[in-house]
mmCIF file of N, CA, C and O in Angstrom:
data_model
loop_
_atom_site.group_PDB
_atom_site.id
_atom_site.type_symbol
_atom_site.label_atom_id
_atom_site.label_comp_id
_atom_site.label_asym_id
_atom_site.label_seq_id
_atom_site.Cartn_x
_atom_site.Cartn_y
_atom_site.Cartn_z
ATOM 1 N N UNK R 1 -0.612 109.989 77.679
ATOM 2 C CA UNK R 1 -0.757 111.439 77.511
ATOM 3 C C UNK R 1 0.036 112.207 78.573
ATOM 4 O O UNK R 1 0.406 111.542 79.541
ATOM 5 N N UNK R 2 0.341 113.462 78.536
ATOM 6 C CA UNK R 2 1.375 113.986 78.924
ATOM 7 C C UNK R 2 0.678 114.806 79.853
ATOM 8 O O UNK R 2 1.361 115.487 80.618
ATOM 9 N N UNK R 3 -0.627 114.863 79.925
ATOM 10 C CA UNK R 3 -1.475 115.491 80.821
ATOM 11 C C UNK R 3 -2.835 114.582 81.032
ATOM 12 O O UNK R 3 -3.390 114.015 80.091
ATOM 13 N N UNK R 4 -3.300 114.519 82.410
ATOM 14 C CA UNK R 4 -4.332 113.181 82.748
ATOM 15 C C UNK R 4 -5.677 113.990 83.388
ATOM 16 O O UNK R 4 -5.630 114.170 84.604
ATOM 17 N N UNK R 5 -6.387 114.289 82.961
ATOM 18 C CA UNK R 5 -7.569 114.985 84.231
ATOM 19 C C UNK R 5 -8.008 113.961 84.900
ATOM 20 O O UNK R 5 -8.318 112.959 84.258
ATOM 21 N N UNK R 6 -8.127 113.964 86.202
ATOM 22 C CA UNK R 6 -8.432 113.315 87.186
ATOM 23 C C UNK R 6 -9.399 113.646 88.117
ATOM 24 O O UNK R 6 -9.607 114.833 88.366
ATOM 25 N N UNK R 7 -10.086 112.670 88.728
ATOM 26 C CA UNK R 7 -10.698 113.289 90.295
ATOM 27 C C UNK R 7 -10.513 112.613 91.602
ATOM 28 O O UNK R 7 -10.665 111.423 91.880
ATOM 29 N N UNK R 8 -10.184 113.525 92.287
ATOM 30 C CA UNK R 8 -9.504 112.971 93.807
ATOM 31 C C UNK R 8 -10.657 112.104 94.367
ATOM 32 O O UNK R 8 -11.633 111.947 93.633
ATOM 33 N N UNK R 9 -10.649 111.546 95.541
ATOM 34 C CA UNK R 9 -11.275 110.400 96.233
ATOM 35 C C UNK R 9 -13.142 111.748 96.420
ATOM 36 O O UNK R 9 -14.318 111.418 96.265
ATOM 37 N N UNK R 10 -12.681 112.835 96.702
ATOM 38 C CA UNK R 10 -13.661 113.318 96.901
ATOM 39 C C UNK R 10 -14.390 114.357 96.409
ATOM 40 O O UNK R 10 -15.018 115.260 96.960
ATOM 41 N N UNK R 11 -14.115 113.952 94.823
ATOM 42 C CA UNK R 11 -14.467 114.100 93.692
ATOM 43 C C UNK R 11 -14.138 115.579 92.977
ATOM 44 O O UNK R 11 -14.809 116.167 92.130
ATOM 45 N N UNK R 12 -12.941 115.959 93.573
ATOM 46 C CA UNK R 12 -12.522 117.700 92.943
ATOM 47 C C UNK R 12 -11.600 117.283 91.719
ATOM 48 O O UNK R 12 -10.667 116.481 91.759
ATOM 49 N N UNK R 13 -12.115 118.086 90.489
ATOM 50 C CA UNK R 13 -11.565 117.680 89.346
ATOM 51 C C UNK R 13 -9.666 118.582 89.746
ATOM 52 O O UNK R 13 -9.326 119.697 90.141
ATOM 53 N N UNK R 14 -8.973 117.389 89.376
ATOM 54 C CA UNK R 14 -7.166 117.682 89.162
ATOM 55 C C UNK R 14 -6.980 117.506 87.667
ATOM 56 O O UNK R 14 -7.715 116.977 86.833
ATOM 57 N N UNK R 15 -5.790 118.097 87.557
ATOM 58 C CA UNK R 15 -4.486 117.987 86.136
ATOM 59 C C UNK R 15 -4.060 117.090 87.044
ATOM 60 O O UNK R 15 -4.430 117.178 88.214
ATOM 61 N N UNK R 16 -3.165 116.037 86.591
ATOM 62 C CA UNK R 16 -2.132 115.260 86.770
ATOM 63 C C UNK R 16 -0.775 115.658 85.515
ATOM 64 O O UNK R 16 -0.976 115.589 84.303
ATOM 65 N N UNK R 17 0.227 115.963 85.982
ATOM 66 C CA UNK R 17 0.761 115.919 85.245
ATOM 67 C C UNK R 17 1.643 114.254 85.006
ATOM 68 O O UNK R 17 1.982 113.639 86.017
ATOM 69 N N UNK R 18 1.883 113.773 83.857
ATOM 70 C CA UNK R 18 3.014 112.192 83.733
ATOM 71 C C UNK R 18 4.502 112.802 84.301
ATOM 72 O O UNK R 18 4.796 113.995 84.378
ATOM 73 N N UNK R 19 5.172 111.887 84.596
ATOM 74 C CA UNK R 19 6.727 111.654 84.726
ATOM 75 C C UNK R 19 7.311 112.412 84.330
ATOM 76 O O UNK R 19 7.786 113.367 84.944
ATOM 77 N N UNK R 20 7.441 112.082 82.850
ATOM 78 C CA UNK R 20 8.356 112.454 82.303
ATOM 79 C C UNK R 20 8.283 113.891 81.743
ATOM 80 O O UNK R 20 9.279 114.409 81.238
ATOM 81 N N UNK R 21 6.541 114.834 81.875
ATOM 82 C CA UNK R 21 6.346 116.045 81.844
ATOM 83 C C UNK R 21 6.905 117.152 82.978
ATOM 84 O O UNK R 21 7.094 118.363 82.866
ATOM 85 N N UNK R 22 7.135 116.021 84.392
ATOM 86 C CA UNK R 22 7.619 116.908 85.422
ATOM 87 C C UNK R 22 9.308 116.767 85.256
ATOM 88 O O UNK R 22 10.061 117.664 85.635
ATOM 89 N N UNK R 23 9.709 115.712 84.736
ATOM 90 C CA UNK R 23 11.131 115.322 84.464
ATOM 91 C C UNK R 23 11.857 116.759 83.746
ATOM 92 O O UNK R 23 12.885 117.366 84.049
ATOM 93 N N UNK R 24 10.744 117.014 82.576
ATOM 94 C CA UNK R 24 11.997 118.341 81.774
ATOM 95 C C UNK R 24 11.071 119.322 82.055
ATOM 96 O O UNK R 24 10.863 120.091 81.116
ATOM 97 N N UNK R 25 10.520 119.502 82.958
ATOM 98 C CA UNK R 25 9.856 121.202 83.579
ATOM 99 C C UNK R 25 11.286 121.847 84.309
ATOM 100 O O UNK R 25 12.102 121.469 85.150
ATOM 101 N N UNK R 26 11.088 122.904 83.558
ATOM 102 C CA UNK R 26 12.040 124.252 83.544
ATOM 103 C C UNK R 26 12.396 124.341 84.865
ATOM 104 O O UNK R 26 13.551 124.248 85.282
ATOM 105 N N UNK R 27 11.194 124.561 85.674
ATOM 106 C CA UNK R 27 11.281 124.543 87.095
ATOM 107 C C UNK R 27 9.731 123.984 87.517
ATOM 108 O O UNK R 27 8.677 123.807 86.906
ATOM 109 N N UNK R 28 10.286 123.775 89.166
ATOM 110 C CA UNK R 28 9.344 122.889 89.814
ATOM 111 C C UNK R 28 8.508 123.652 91.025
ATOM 112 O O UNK R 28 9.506 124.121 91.573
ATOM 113 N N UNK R 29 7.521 124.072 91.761
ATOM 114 C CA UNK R 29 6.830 124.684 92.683
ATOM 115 C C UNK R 29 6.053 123.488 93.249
ATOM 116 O O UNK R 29 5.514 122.635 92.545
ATOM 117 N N UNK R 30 6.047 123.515 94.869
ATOM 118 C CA UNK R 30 5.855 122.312 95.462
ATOM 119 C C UNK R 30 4.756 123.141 96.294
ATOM 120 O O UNK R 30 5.301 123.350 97.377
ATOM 121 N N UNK R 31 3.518 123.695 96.313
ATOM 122 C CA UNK R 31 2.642 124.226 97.723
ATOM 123 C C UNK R 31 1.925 123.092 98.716
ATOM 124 O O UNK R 31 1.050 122.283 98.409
ATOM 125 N N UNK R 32 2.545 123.284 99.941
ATOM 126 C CA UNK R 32 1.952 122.702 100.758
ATOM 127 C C UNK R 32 1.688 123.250 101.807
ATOM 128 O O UNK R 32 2.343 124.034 102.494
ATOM 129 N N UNK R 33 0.517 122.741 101.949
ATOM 130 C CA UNK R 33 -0.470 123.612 103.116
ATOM 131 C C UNK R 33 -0.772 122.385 104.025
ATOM 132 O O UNK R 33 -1.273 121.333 103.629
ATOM 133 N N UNK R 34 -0.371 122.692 105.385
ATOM 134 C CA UNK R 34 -1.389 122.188 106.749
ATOM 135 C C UNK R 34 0.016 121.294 107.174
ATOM 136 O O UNK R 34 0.822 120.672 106.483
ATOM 137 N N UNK R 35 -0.067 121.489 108.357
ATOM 138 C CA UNK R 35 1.042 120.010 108.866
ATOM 139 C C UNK R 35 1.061 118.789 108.668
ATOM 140 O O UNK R 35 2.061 118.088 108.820
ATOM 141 N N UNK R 36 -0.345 118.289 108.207
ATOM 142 C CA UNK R 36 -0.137 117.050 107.977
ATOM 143 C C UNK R 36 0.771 116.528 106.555
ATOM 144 O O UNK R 36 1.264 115.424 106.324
ATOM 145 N N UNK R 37 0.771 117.781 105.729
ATOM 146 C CA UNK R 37 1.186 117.025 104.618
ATOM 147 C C UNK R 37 2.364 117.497 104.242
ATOM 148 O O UNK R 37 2.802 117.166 103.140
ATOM 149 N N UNK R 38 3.079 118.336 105.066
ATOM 150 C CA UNK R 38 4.353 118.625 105.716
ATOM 151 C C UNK R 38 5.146 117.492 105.952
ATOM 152 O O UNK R 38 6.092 117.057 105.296
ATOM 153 N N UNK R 39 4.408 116.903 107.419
ATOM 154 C CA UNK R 39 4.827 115.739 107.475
ATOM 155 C C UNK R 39 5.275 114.301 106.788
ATOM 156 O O UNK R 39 6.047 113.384 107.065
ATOM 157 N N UNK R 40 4.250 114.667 105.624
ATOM 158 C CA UNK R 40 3.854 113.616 104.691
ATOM 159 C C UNK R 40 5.071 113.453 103.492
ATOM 160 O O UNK R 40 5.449 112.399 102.982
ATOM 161 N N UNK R 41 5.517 114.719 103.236
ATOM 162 C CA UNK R 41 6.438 114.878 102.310
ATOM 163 C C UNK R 41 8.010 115.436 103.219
ATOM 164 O O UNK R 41 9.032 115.533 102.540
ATOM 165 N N UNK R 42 8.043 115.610 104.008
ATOM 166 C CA UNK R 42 9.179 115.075 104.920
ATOM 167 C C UNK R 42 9.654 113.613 104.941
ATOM 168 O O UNK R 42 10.849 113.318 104.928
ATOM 169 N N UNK R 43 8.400 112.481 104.985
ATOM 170 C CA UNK R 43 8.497 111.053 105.290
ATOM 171 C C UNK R 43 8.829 110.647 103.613
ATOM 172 O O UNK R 43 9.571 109.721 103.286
ATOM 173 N N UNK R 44 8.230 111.398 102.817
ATOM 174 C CA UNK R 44 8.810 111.156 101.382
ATOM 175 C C UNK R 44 10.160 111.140 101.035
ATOM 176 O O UNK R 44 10.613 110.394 100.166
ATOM 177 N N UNK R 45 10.980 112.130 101.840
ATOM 178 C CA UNK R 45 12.354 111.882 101.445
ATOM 179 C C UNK R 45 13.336 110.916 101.530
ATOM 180 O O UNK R 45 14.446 110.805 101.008
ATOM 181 N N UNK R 46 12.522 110.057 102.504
ATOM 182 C CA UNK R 46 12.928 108.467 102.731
ATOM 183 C C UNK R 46 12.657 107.615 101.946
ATOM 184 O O UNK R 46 13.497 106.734 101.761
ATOM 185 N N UNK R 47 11.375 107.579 101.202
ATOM 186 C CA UNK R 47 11.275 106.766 99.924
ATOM 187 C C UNK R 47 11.376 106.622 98.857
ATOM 188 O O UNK R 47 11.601 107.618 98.169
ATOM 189 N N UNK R 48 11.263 105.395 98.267
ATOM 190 C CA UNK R 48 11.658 105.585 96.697
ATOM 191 C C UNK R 48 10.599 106.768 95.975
ATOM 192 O O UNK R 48 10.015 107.592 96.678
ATOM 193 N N UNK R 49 10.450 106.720 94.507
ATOM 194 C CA UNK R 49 9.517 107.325 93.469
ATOM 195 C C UNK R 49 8.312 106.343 93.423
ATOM 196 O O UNK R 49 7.258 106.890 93.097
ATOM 197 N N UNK R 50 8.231 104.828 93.716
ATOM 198 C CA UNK R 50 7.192 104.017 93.328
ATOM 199 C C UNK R 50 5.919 104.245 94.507
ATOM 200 O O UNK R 50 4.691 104.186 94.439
ATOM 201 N N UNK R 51 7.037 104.574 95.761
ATOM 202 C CA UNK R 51 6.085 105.073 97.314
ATOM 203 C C UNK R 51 5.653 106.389 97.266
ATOM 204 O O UNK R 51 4.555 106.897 97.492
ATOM 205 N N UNK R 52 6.529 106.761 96.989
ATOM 206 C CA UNK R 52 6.080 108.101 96.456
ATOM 207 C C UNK R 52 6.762 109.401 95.704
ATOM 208 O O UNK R 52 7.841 109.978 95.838
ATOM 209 N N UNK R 53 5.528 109.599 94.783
ATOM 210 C CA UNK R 53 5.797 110.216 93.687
ATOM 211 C C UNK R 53 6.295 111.413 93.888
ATOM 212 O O UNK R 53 7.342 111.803 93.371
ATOM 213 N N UNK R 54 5.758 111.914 94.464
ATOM 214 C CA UNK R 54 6.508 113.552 94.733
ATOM 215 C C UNK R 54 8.236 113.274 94.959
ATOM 216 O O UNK R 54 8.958 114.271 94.954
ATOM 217 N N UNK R 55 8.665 112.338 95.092
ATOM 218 C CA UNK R 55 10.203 112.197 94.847
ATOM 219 C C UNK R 55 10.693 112.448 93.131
ATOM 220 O O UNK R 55 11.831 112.821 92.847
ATOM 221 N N UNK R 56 9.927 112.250 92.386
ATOM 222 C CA UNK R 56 9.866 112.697 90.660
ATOM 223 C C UNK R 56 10.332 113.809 90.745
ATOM 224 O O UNK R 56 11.200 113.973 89.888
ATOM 225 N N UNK R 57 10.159 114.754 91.438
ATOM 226 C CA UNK R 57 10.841 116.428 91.643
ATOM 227 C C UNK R 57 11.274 117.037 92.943
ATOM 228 O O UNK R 57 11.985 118.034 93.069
ATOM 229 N N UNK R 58 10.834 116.422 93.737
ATOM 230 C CA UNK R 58 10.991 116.612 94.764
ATOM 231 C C UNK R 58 12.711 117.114 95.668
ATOM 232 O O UNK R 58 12.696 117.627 96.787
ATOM 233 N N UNK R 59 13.415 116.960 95.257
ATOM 234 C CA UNK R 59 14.964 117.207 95.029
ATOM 235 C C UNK R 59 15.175 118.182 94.402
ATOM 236 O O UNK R 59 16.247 118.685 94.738
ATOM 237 N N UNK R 60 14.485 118.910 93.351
ATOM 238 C CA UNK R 60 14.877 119.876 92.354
ATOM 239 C C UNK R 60 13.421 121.073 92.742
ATOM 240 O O UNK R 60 13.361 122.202 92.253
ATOM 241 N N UNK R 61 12.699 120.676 93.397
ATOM 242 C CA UNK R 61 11.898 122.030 93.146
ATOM 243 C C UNK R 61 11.866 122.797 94.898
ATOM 244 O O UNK R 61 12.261 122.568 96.042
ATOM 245 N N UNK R 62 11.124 123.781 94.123
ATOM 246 C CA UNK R 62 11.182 125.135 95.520
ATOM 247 C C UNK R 62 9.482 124.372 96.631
ATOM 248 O O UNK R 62 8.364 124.157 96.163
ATOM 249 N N UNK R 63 9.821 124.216 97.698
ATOM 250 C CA UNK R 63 8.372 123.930 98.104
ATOM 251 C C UNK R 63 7.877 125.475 98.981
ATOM 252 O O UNK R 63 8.641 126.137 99.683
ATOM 253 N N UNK R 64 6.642 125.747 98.751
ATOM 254 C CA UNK R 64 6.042 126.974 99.675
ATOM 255 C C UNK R 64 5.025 126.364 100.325
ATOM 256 O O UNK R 64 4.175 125.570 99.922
ATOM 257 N N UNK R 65 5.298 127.008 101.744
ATOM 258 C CA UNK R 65 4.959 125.795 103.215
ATOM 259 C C UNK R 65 3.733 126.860 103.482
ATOM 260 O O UNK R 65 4.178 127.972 103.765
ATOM 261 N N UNK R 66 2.468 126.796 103.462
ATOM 262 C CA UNK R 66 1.043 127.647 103.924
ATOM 263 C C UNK R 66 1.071 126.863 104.871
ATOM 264 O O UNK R 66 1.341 125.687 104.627
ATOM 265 N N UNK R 67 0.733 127.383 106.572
ATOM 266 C CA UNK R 67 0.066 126.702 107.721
ATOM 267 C C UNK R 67 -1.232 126.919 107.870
ATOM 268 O O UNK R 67 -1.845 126.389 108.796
#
């Protein structure tokens, strides 16, 4: 399915979007909030898509940085 509802480790219901739904999105919006996960997706640009996923768009979309 092209859309997954999910729940994080500490139980807040998410959308997931699949692959190939973020693959032909028009455009991409990346929000990240707090330094740690700044950091986190900084260290992403070093890895593949299998380490991590946010490389799926990550090249093509706008990120907005909340501290």
């Amino acid at each position: 399915p092209p859309v997954l509802a999910v729940r994080s480790p500490q139980g807040e219901g998410r959308l997931s979007l699949t692959a190939p739904v973020l693959r032909m999105a028009g455009s991409v919006h990346l929000l990240i909030a707090g330094a740690a996960k700044r950091a986190a997706l900084e260290a992403a640009a070093g890895m593949d898509e299998i380490a991590a996923p946010v490389r799926i768009v990550s090249d093509r979309a706008t990120a907005h940085w909340v501290e």
